[in-house]
Amino acid sequence: MKMRLSLGGKIALYAFLILIVAITLLPLLYSLSGSFKTNMEILAGGINLIPKNPTMDNFKTVWGMSGSSLGSKTTYGDYTINSLEVSLMTVVLVVFFTSMSAYCFQRGNFPGKNTFYWLFMGTMFVAAGTITMFPLLRITTALHINNKFGLALVQWGTAGASNLFLTMGYLKTISKELDDAARIDGCSFFSTYLRVILPLSKPILATIALMTFRASWNAYLMPHLMLARDPSATTLVMAVVELQNSGGAGASQYNLMMAGTMMAALPMIILFLCLNKMFVAGITQGAVKG
């Protein structure tokens, strides 16, 4: 049964939604505006969103930075490739193991299934931040995997149980009769996963992939700690933060930092626009049925 709102209720609802959109978009619009301003104009203050003298020099400067500007011989393009490599490795690990574990918990029948499931789900309430950061860093140092692949492993291991929760909720919408039909055709348990369940789970897997890519792409603290000894492996977000002080003599280069921020945000915006329909379908069905 749908609840009908009065005229006053609709006005209040739209006013609230407009406020939320404004709060969300204003920082992004300010960063976009600042990326076309000179540093002097930004330091002059004010919240003028329209640059007085728009310039593309900030983007050209940022993209060409290397060596003495950011402490390494790699360029901003190399930092982008580093972030892509780490994010894609993390996405592949998370999507594959999340889908497989969700299938085992949802369709499998083995001793201790409920115990293992609830133990794993309990990690949803433990933040993979200050509590686990030092132990993780000690482990990766001892194993000599303080590199891009090691970072992807850490991000996969700390992805959280919410992905499993959503994926299991989505699998409930897939009829078990398909499993029975596949079994009659000679498919094993894992063959059914590969041939039937995995293709039908594209919406929720696209959702998991998008959220994982976003988290890995925007990560700063763990990459900063793990990759500190290898400047050539610096990720894009690390480079963006370093841009603030790239001018030397304590001068904050906010114009370069905002240009770098917009260049870092662009891939995520494009990815979301491409996967928007799958993302909405996956997050809705997974949450409702979970």
PDB file of C-alpha atoms in Angstrom:
ATOM      1  CA  MET A   1       0.000   0.000   0.000  1.00  0.00           C
ATOM      2  CA  LYS A   2       1.453   3.319  -1.077  1.00  0.00           C
ATOM      3  CA  MET A   3       1.348   6.225   1.352  1.00  0.00           C
ATOM      4  CA  ARG A   4       0.124   9.472  -0.202  1.00  0.00           C
ATOM      5  CA  LEU A   5       1.658  12.725   0.957  1.00  0.00           C
ATOM      6  CA  SER A   6      -0.196  15.982   1.334  1.00  0.00           C
ATOM      7  CA  LEU A   7       0.951  19.087  -0.531  1.00  0.00           C
ATOM      8  CA  GLY A   8       2.799  20.308   2.551  1.00  0.00           C
ATOM      9  CA  GLY A   9       4.437  16.913   2.980  1.00  0.00           C
ATOM     10  CA  LYS A  10       5.614  16.887  -0.641  1.00  0.00           C
ATOM     11  CA  ILE A  11       7.050  20.407  -0.294  1.00  0.00           C
ATOM     12  CA  ALA A  12       8.897  19.407   2.879  1.00  0.00           C
ATOM     13  CA  LEU A  13      10.178  16.204   1.239  1.00  0.00           C
ATOM     14  CA  TYR A  14      11.489  17.984  -1.858  1.00  0.00           C
ATOM     15  CA  ALA A  15      13.016  20.751   0.255  1.00  0.00           C
ATOM     16  CA  PHE A  16      14.851  18.133   2.318  1.00  0.00           C
ATOM     17  CA  LEU A  17      16.088  16.288  -0.792  1.00  0.00           C
ATOM     18  CA  ILE A  18      17.259  19.539  -2.408  1.00  0.00           C
ATOM     19  CA  LEU A  19      19.142  20.405   0.799  1.00  0.00           C
ATOM     20  CA  ILE A  20      20.866  16.999   0.840  1.00  0.00           C
ATOM     21  CA  VAL A  21      21.836  17.343  -2.844  1.00  0.00           C
ATOM     22  CA  ALA A  22      23.180  20.861  -2.238  1.00  0.00           C
ATOM     23  CA  ILE A  23      25.271  19.728   0.749  1.00  0.00           C
ATOM     24  CA  THR A  24      26.632  16.839  -1.309  1.00  0.00           C
ATOM     25  CA  LEU A  25      27.395  18.754  -4.493  1.00  0.00           C
ATOM     26  CA  LEU A  26      28.681  22.058  -3.064  1.00  0.00           C
ATOM     27  CA  PRO A  27      32.159  20.745  -2.076  1.00  0.00           C
ATOM     28  CA  LEU A  28      32.472  19.039  -5.468  1.00  0.00           C
ATOM     29  CA  LEU A  29      31.460  22.208  -7.306  1.00  0.00           C
ATOM     30  CA  TYR A  30      33.896  24.265  -5.224  1.00  0.00           C
ATOM     31  CA  SER A  31      36.727  21.855  -6.064  1.00  0.00           C
ATOM     32  CA  LEU A  32      35.780  21.981  -9.729  1.00  0.00           C
ATOM     33  CA  SER A  33      35.755  25.774  -9.648  1.00  0.00           C
ATOM     34  CA  GLY A  34      39.047  25.936  -7.750  1.00  0.00           C
ATOM     35  CA  SER A  35      40.749  23.677 -10.277  1.00  0.00           C
ATOM     36  CA  PHE A  36      40.324  26.465 -12.866  1.00  0.00           C
ATOM     37  CA  LYS A  37      41.506  29.264 -10.548  1.00  0.00           C
ATOM     38  CA  THR A  38      44.966  30.558  -9.756  1.00  0.00           C
ATOM     39  CA  ASN A  39      46.287  29.927  -6.260  1.00  0.00           C
ATOM     40  CA  MET A  40      46.185  33.655  -5.491  1.00  0.00           C
ATOM     41  CA  GLU A  41      42.472  33.802  -6.303  1.00  0.00           C
ATOM     42  CA  ILE A  42      41.764  30.856  -4.001  1.00  0.00           C
ATOM     43  CA  LEU A  43      43.825  32.335  -1.152  1.00  0.00           C
ATOM     44  CA  ALA A  44      41.968  35.642  -1.550  1.00  0.00           C
ATOM     45  CA  GLY A  45      38.953  33.884  -0.066  1.00  0.00           C
ATOM     46  CA  GLY A  46      35.282  34.033  -0.908  1.00  0.00           C
ATOM     47  CA  ILE A  47      32.941  31.344  -2.175  1.00  0.00           C
ATOM     48  CA  ASN A  48      32.677  32.538  -5.748  1.00  0.00           C
ATOM     49  CA  LEU A  49      32.083  29.424  -7.868  1.00  0.00           C
ATOM     50  CA  ILE A  50      32.842  31.194 -11.145  1.00  0.00           C
ATOM     51  CA  PRO A  51      36.603  31.776 -11.703  1.00  0.00           C
ATOM     52  CA  LYS A  52      37.553  35.320 -12.640  1.00  0.00           C
ATOM     53  CA  ASN A  53      40.210  34.168 -15.095  1.00  0.00           C
ATOM     54  CA  PRO A  54      39.665  30.468 -15.881  1.00  0.00           C
ATOM     55  CA  THR A  55      42.824  28.564 -16.755  1.00  0.00           C
ATOM     56  CA  MET A  56      43.758  24.997 -17.717  1.00  0.00           C
ATOM     57  CA  ASP A  57      47.338  25.454 -16.513  1.00  0.00           C
ATOM     58  CA  ASN A  58      46.603  23.678 -13.218  1.00  0.00           C
ATOM     59  CA  PHE A  59      45.727  20.421 -15.008  1.00  0.00           C
ATOM     60  CA  LYS A  60      48.743  20.689 -17.312  1.00  0.00           C
ATOM     61  CA  THR A  61      51.066  21.346 -14.369  1.00  0.00           C
ATOM     62  CA  VAL A  62      49.685  18.472 -12.307  1.00  0.00           C
ATOM     63  CA  TRP A  63      49.839  15.951 -15.142  1.00  0.00           C
ATOM     64  CA  GLY A  64      53.441  16.834 -15.928  1.00  0.00           C
ATOM     65  CA  MET A  65      54.703  16.783 -12.342  1.00  0.00           C
ATOM     66  CA  SER A  66      57.477  14.333 -11.503  1.00  0.00           C
ATOM     67  CA  GLY A  67      60.849  14.022  -9.782  1.00  0.00           C
ATOM     68  CA  SER A  68      61.565  16.880  -7.404  1.00  0.00           C
ATOM     69  CA  SER A  69      57.921  17.988  -7.269  1.00  0.00           C
ATOM     70  CA  LEU A  70      56.602  14.810  -5.651  1.00  0.00           C
ATOM     71  CA  GLY A  71      59.777  13.066  -4.554  1.00  0.00           C
ATOM     72  CA  SER A  72      60.028  10.409  -7.276  1.00  0.00           C
ATOM     73  CA  LYS A  73      60.802   9.928 -10.954  1.00  0.00           C
ATOM     74  CA  THR A  74      57.286   8.821 -11.817  1.00  0.00           C
ATOM     75  CA  THR A  75      54.665  11.157 -13.277  1.00  0.00           C
ATOM     76  CA  TYR A  76      51.065  11.780 -12.399  1.00  0.00           C
ATOM     77  CA  GLY A  77      50.095   9.367 -15.156  1.00  0.00           C
ATOM     78  CA  ASP A  78      52.134   6.655 -13.403  1.00  0.00           C
ATOM     79  CA  TYR A  79      50.306   7.354 -10.150  1.00  0.00           C
ATOM     80  CA  THR A  80      47.012   6.882 -11.994  1.00  0.00           C
ATOM     81  CA  ILE A  81      48.192   3.532 -13.362  1.00  0.00           C
ATOM     82  CA  ASN A  82      49.285   2.467  -9.854  1.00  0.00           C
ATOM     83  CA  SER A  83      45.829   3.223  -8.486  1.00  0.00           C
ATOM     84  CA  LEU A  84      44.195   1.363 -11.357  1.00  0.00           C
ATOM     85  CA  GLU A  85      46.367  -1.696 -10.781  1.00  0.00           C
ATOM     86  CA  VAL A  86      45.713  -1.816  -7.035  1.00  0.00           C
ATOM     87  CA  SER A  87      41.982  -1.128  -7.411  1.00  0.00           C
ATOM     88  CA  LEU A  88      41.468  -3.708 -10.163  1.00  0.00           C
ATOM     89  CA  MET A  89      43.378  -6.402  -8.267  1.00  0.00           C
ATOM     90  CA  THR A  90      41.295  -5.659  -5.172  1.00  0.00           C
ATOM     91  CA  VAL A  91      38.045  -5.782  -7.164  1.00  0.00           C
ATOM     92  CA  VAL A  92      38.904  -9.163  -8.732  1.00  0.00           C
ATOM     93  CA  LEU A  93      39.787 -10.682  -5.345  1.00  0.00           C
ATOM     94  CA  VAL A  94      36.743  -9.274  -3.546  1.00  0.00           C
ATOM     95  CA  VAL A  95      34.200 -10.137  -6.262  1.00  0.00           C
ATOM     96  CA  PHE A  96      35.485 -13.675  -6.780  1.00  0.00           C
ATOM     97  CA  PHE A  97      35.805 -14.669  -3.127  1.00  0.00           C
ATOM     98  CA  THR A  98      32.662 -12.837  -2.007  1.00  0.00           C
ATOM     99  CA  SER A  99      30.506 -14.488  -4.668  1.00  0.00           C
ATOM    100  CA  MET A 100      31.974 -17.911  -3.939  1.00  0.00           C
ATOM    101  CA  SER A 101      31.623 -17.635  -0.155  1.00  0.00           C
ATOM    102  CA  ALA A 102      28.070 -16.285  -0.479  1.00  0.00           C
ATOM    103  CA  TYR A 103      27.174 -19.230  -2.715  1.00  0.00           C
ATOM    104  CA  CYS A 104      28.659 -21.718  -0.248  1.00  0.00           C
ATOM    105  CA  PHE A 105      26.807 -20.187   2.705  1.00  0.00           C
ATOM    106  CA  GLN A 106      23.541 -19.792   0.806  1.00  0.00           C
ATOM    107  CA  ARG A 107      23.405 -23.067  -1.117  1.00  0.00           C
ATOM    108  CA  GLY A 108      25.882 -25.280   0.711  1.00  0.00           C
ATOM    109  CA  ASN A 109      25.224 -27.617   3.621  1.00  0.00           C
ATOM    110  CA  PHE A 110      28.252 -28.384   5.782  1.00  0.00           C
ATOM    111  CA  PRO A 111      28.957 -28.756   9.516  1.00  0.00           C
ATOM    112  CA  GLY A 112      29.372 -25.469  11.344  1.00  0.00           C
ATOM    113  CA  LYS A 113      27.915 -23.377   8.529  1.00  0.00           C
ATOM    114  CA  ASN A 114      25.885 -21.110  10.808  1.00  0.00           C
ATOM    115  CA  THR A 115      28.773 -20.701  13.250  1.00  0.00           C
ATOM    116  CA  PHE A 116      31.216 -19.682  10.522  1.00  0.00           C
ATOM    117  CA  TYR A 117      28.632 -17.378   8.968  1.00  0.00           C
ATOM    118  CA  TRP A 118      27.879 -15.450  12.142  1.00  0.00           C
ATOM    119  CA  LEU A 119      31.544 -15.236  13.088  1.00  0.00           C
ATOM    120  CA  PHE A 120      32.266 -13.714   9.710  1.00  0.00           C
ATOM    121  CA  MET A 121      29.271 -11.386   9.867  1.00  0.00           C
ATOM    122  CA  GLY A 122      30.423 -10.200  13.288  1.00  0.00           C
ATOM    123  CA  THR A 123      33.378  -8.511  11.588  1.00  0.00           C
ATOM    124  CA  MET A 124      30.912  -5.967  10.156  1.00  0.00           C
ATOM    125  CA  PHE A 125      31.057  -4.226  13.520  1.00  0.00           C
ATOM    126  CA  VAL A 126      34.854  -4.150  13.787  1.00  0.00           C
ATOM    127  CA  ALA A 127      36.411  -1.219  11.937  1.00  0.00           C
ATOM    128  CA  ALA A 128      39.457  -2.176   9.891  1.00  0.00           C
ATOM    129  CA  GLY A 129      41.205   0.997  10.946  1.00  0.00           C
ATOM    130  CA  THR A 130      43.119   1.877  14.080  1.00  0.00           C
ATOM    131  CA  ILE A 131      42.475  -1.540  15.678  1.00  0.00           C
ATOM    132  CA  THR A 132      43.955  -3.623  12.872  1.00  0.00           C
ATOM    133  CA  MET A 133      46.307  -1.179  11.157  1.00  0.00           C
ATOM    134  CA  PHE A 134      49.427  -1.853  13.240  1.00  0.00           C
ATOM    135  CA  PRO A 135      49.071  -5.678  13.196  1.00  0.00           C
ATOM    136  CA  LEU A 136      48.447  -5.616   9.439  1.00  0.00           C
ATOM    137  CA  LEU A 137      51.511  -3.470   8.847  1.00  0.00           C
ATOM    138  CA  ARG A 138      53.672  -5.785  10.978  1.00  0.00           C
ATOM    139  CA  ILE A 139      52.384  -8.844   9.107  1.00  0.00           C
ATOM    140  CA  THR A 140      52.939  -7.365   5.646  1.00  0.00           C
ATOM    141  CA  THR A 141      56.418  -6.192   6.650  1.00  0.00           C
ATOM    142  CA  ALA A 142      57.337  -9.658   7.973  1.00  0.00           C
ATOM    143  CA  LEU A 143      56.054 -11.261   4.747  1.00  0.00           C
ATOM    144  CA  HIS A 144      57.837  -8.662   2.579  1.00  0.00           C
ATOM    145  CA  ILE A 145      54.647  -7.761   0.707  1.00  0.00           C
ATOM    146  CA  ASN A 146      54.645  -4.007   1.243  1.00  0.00           C
ATOM    147  CA  ASN A 147      53.901  -3.508  -2.439  1.00  0.00           C
ATOM    148  CA  LYS A 148      50.909  -3.014  -4.707  1.00  0.00           C
ATOM    149  CA  PHE A 149      49.867  -6.661  -4.670  1.00  0.00           C
ATOM    150  CA  GLY A 150      50.223  -6.811  -0.888  1.00  0.00           C
ATOM    151  CA  LEU A 151      48.099  -3.683  -0.597  1.00  0.00           C
ATOM    152  CA  ALA A 152      45.422  -5.346  -2.755  1.00  0.00           C
ATOM    153  CA  LEU A 153      45.500  -8.392  -0.466  1.00  0.00           C
ATOM    154  CA  VAL A 154      45.060  -6.211   2.627  1.00  0.00           C
ATOM    155  CA  GLN A 155      42.181  -4.276   1.059  1.00  0.00           C
ATOM    156  CA  TRP A 156      40.547  -7.569   0.060  1.00  0.00           C
ATOM    157  CA  GLY A 157      40.941  -9.001   3.559  1.00  0.00           C
ATOM    158  CA  THR A 158      39.470  -5.882   5.177  1.00  0.00           C
ATOM    159  CA  ALA A 159      36.651  -5.361   2.655  1.00  0.00           C
ATOM    160  CA  GLY A 160      34.062  -6.190   5.300  1.00  0.00           C
ATOM    161  CA  ALA A 161      31.175  -8.641   5.624  1.00  0.00           C
ATOM    162  CA  SER A 162      28.599  -6.222   4.195  1.00  0.00           C
ATOM    163  CA  ASN A 163      29.504  -7.467   0.704  1.00  0.00           C
ATOM    164  CA  LEU A 164      28.697 -11.019   1.764  1.00  0.00           C
ATOM    165  CA  PHE A 165      25.435  -9.869   3.341  1.00  0.00           C
ATOM    166  CA  LEU A 166      24.282  -8.148   0.150  1.00  0.00           C
ATOM    167  CA  THR A 167      25.369 -11.003  -2.105  1.00  0.00           C
ATOM    168  CA  MET A 168      23.587 -13.624  -0.008  1.00  0.00           C
ATOM    169  CA  GLY A 169      20.466 -11.490  -0.060  1.00  0.00           C
ATOM    170  CA  TYR A 170      20.616 -11.354  -3.845  1.00  0.00           C
ATOM    171  CA  LEU A 171      21.141 -15.113  -4.153  1.00  0.00           C
ATOM    172  CA  LYS A 172      17.863 -15.630  -2.299  1.00  0.00           C
ATOM    173  CA  THR A 173      16.095 -14.126  -5.313  1.00  0.00           C
ATOM    174  CA  ILE A 174      17.544 -16.852  -7.582  1.00  0.00           C
ATOM    175  CA  SER A 175      15.305 -19.922  -7.538  1.00  0.00           C
ATOM    176  CA  LYS A 176      16.880 -23.107  -6.212  1.00  0.00           C
ATOM    177  CA  GLU A 177      15.078 -24.970  -8.972  1.00  0.00           C
ATOM    178  CA  LEU A 178      17.828 -23.744 -11.298  1.00  0.00           C
ATOM    179  CA  ASP A 179      20.338 -25.547  -9.086  1.00  0.00           C
ATOM    180  CA  ASP A 180      18.272 -28.732  -9.286  1.00  0.00           C
ATOM    181  CA  ALA A 181      18.024 -28.463 -13.074  1.00  0.00           C
ATOM    182  CA  ALA A 182      21.789 -27.957 -13.343  1.00  0.00           C
ATOM    183  CA  ARG A 183      22.381 -30.957 -11.088  1.00  0.00           C
ATOM    184  CA  ILE A 184      20.155 -33.106 -13.299  1.00  0.00           C
ATOM    185  CA  ASP A 185      22.217 -31.998 -16.305  1.00  0.00           C
ATOM    186  CA  GLY A 186      25.336 -33.281 -14.559  1.00  0.00           C
ATOM    187  CA  CYS A 187      26.723 -30.087 -12.988  1.00  0.00           C
ATOM    188  CA  SER A 188      28.595 -30.383  -9.719  1.00  0.00           C
ATOM    189  CA  PHE A 189      28.188 -27.925  -6.837  1.00  0.00           C
ATOM    190  CA  PHE A 190      30.919 -25.585  -8.075  1.00  0.00           C
ATOM    191  CA  SER A 191      30.059 -26.124 -11.729  1.00  0.00           C
ATOM    192  CA  THR A 192      26.573 -24.836 -10.918  1.00  0.00           C
ATOM    193  CA  TYR A 193      28.196 -21.779  -9.353  1.00  0.00           C
ATOM    194  CA  LEU A 194      30.270 -21.061 -12.463  1.00  0.00           C
ATOM    195  CA  ARG A 195      27.639 -21.843 -15.106  1.00  0.00           C
ATOM    196  CA  VAL A 196      24.386 -20.726 -13.440  1.00  0.00           C
ATOM    197  CA  ILE A 197      24.783 -18.591 -10.320  1.00  0.00           C
ATOM    198  CA  LEU A 198      27.694 -16.399 -11.416  1.00  0.00           C
ATOM    199  CA  PRO A 199      26.093 -15.209 -14.701  1.00  0.00           C
ATOM    200  CA  LEU A 200      22.790 -14.469 -12.928  1.00  0.00           C
ATOM    201  CA  SER A 201      24.556 -12.465 -10.210  1.00  0.00           C
ATOM    202  CA  LYS A 202      25.889  -9.722 -12.483  1.00  0.00           C
ATOM    203  CA  PRO A 203      23.846  -6.863 -10.886  1.00  0.00           C
ATOM    204  CA  ILE A 204      25.001  -7.535  -7.313  1.00  0.00           C
ATOM    205  CA  LEU A 205      28.566  -8.301  -8.431  1.00  0.00           C
ATOM    206  CA  ALA A 206      28.652  -5.014 -10.344  1.00  0.00           C
ATOM    207  CA  THR A 207      27.496  -3.295  -7.157  1.00  0.00           C
ATOM    208  CA  ILE A 208      30.187  -5.002  -5.082  1.00  0.00           C
ATOM    209  CA  ALA A 209      32.790  -4.182  -7.737  1.00  0.00           C
ATOM    210  CA  LEU A 210      31.818  -0.508  -7.798  1.00  0.00           C
ATOM    211  CA  MET A 211      31.878  -0.113  -4.011  1.00  0.00           C
ATOM    212  CA  THR A 212      35.176  -1.998  -3.755  1.00  0.00           C
ATOM    213  CA  PHE A 213      36.760   0.046  -6.544  1.00  0.00           C
ATOM    214  CA  ARG A 214      35.622   3.274  -4.871  1.00  0.00           C
ATOM    215  CA  ALA A 215      37.020   2.250  -1.480  1.00  0.00           C
ATOM    216  CA  SER A 216      40.359   1.135  -2.957  1.00  0.00           C
ATOM    217  CA  TRP A 217      40.652   4.143  -5.275  1.00  0.00           C
ATOM    218  CA  ASN A 218      40.023   6.628  -2.440  1.00  0.00           C
ATOM    219  CA  ALA A 219      42.154   4.846   0.202  1.00  0.00           C
ATOM    220  CA  TYR A 220      44.989   6.923   1.629  1.00  0.00           C
ATOM    221  CA  LEU A 221      46.223   5.825   5.064  1.00  0.00           C
ATOM    222  CA  MET A 222      46.994   2.147   4.404  1.00  0.00           C
ATOM    223  CA  PRO A 223      48.626   2.828   0.991  1.00  0.00           C
ATOM    224  CA  HIS A 224      50.620   5.631   2.614  1.00  0.00           C
ATOM    225  CA  LEU A 225      51.944   3.258   5.282  1.00  0.00           C
ATOM    226  CA  MET A 226      52.550   0.219   3.078  1.00  0.00           C
ATOM    227  CA  LEU A 227      54.069   1.988   0.058  1.00  0.00           C
ATOM    228  CA  ALA A 228      56.117   4.618   1.889  1.00  0.00           C
ATOM    229  CA  ARG A 229      59.441   2.968   0.966  1.00  0.00           C
ATOM    230  CA  ASP A 230      58.617   2.739  -2.735  1.00  0.00           C
ATOM    231  CA  PRO A 231      57.776   6.190  -4.184  1.00  0.00           C
ATOM    232  CA  SER A 232      57.312   4.668  -7.647  1.00  0.00           C
ATOM    233  CA  ALA A 233      54.287   2.733  -6.293  1.00  0.00           C
ATOM    234  CA  THR A 234      52.569   5.894  -4.990  1.00  0.00           C
ATOM    235  CA  THR A 235      48.827   5.868  -5.635  1.00  0.00           C
ATOM    236  CA  LEU A 236      46.812   8.734  -7.048  1.00  0.00           C
ATOM    237  CA  VAL A 237      45.210   9.835  -3.779  1.00  0.00           C
ATOM    238  CA  MET A 238      48.616   9.916  -2.075  1.00  0.00           C
ATOM    239  CA  ALA A 239      49.916  12.118  -4.881  1.00  0.00           C
ATOM    240  CA  VAL A 240      46.904  14.443  -4.620  1.00  0.00           C
ATOM    241  CA  VAL A 241      47.555  15.040  -0.910  1.00  0.00           C
ATOM    242  CA  GLU A 242      51.240  15.735  -1.613  1.00  0.00           C
ATOM    243  CA  LEU A 243      50.262  18.320  -4.216  1.00  0.00           C
ATOM    244  CA  GLN A 244      49.227  20.735  -1.466  1.00  0.00           C
ATOM    245  CA  ASN A 245      52.851  21.335  -0.467  1.00  0.00           C
ATOM    246  CA  SER A 246      54.431  20.842  -3.884  1.00  0.00           C
ATOM    247  CA  GLY A 247      55.242  24.530  -4.168  1.00  0.00           C
ATOM    248  CA  GLY A 248      57.975  24.409  -1.527  1.00  0.00           C
ATOM    249  CA  ALA A 249      58.730  26.948   1.217  1.00  0.00           C
ATOM    250  CA  GLY A 250      55.515  25.970   2.997  1.00  0.00           C
ATOM    251  CA  ALA A 251      53.351  27.422   0.251  1.00  0.00           C
ATOM    252  CA  SER A 252      50.080  25.510  -0.094  1.00  0.00           C
ATOM    253  CA  GLN A 253      49.211  24.893  -3.728  1.00  0.00           C
ATOM    254  CA  TYR A 254      45.433  24.579  -3.359  1.00  0.00           C
ATOM    255  CA  ASN A 255      44.856  25.150  -7.059  1.00  0.00           C
ATOM    256  CA  LEU A 256      46.997  22.135  -7.966  1.00  0.00           C
ATOM    257  CA  MET A 257      45.438  20.052  -5.227  1.00  0.00           C
ATOM    258  CA  MET A 258      41.922  20.779  -6.489  1.00  0.00           C
ATOM    259  CA  ALA A 259      42.943  20.044 -10.077  1.00  0.00           C
ATOM    260  CA  GLY A 260      44.409  16.737  -8.935  1.00  0.00           C
ATOM    261  CA  THR A 261      41.262  15.996  -6.941  1.00  0.00           C
ATOM    262  CA  MET A 262      39.060  16.471  -9.990  1.00  0.00           C
ATOM    263  CA  MET A 263      41.340  14.294 -12.097  1.00  0.00           C
ATOM    264  CA  ALA A 264      41.161  11.600  -9.414  1.00  0.00           C
ATOM    265  CA  ALA A 265      37.364  11.839  -9.142  1.00  0.00           C
ATOM    266  CA  LEU A 266      36.720  11.638 -12.886  1.00  0.00           C
ATOM    267  CA  PRO A 267      37.303   7.851 -13.270  1.00  0.00           C
ATOM    268  CA  MET A 268      34.897   7.114 -10.396  1.00  0.00           C
ATOM    269  CA  ILE A 269      32.203   9.322 -11.922  1.00  0.00           C
ATOM    270  CA  ILE A 270      32.581   7.623 -15.315  1.00  0.00           C
ATOM    271  CA  LEU A 271      32.510   4.162 -13.719  1.00  0.00           C
ATOM    272  CA  PHE A 272      29.356   4.956 -11.753  1.00  0.00           C
ATOM    273  CA  LEU A 273      27.577   6.300 -14.830  1.00  0.00           C
ATOM    274  CA  CYS A 274      28.435   3.108 -16.725  1.00  0.00           C
ATOM    275  CA  LEU A 275      27.273   0.775 -13.918  1.00  0.00           C
ATOM    276  CA  ASN A 276      24.432   2.910 -12.567  1.00  0.00           C
ATOM    277  CA  LYS A 277      21.567   0.567 -13.550  1.00  0.00           C
ATOM    278  CA  MET A 278      23.300  -2.556 -12.262  1.00  0.00           C
ATOM    279  CA  PHE A 279      24.312  -0.753  -9.068  1.00  0.00           C
ATOM    280  CA  VAL A 280      20.736   0.286  -8.240  1.00  0.00           C
ATOM    281  CA  ALA A 281      19.332  -3.158  -9.076  1.00  0.00           C
ATOM    282  CA  GLY A 282      21.964  -4.983  -7.071  1.00  0.00           C
ATOM    283  CA  ILE A 283      21.874  -2.806  -3.961  1.00  0.00           C
ATOM    284  CA  THR A 284      18.042  -2.807  -3.892  1.00  0.00           C
ATOM    285  CA  GLN A 285      17.488  -6.538  -4.308  1.00  0.00           C
ATOM    286  CA  GLY A 286      20.404  -7.487  -2.096  1.00  0.00           C
ATOM    287  CA  ALA A 287      19.328  -5.216   0.754  1.00  0.00           C
ATOM    288  CA  VAL A 288      15.616  -6.029   0.608  1.00  0.00           C
ATOM    289  CA  LYS A 289      16.037  -9.786   0.444  1.00  0.00           C
ATOM    290  CA  GLY A 290      18.977  -9.894   2.842  1.00  0.00           C
TER     291      GLY A 290
END
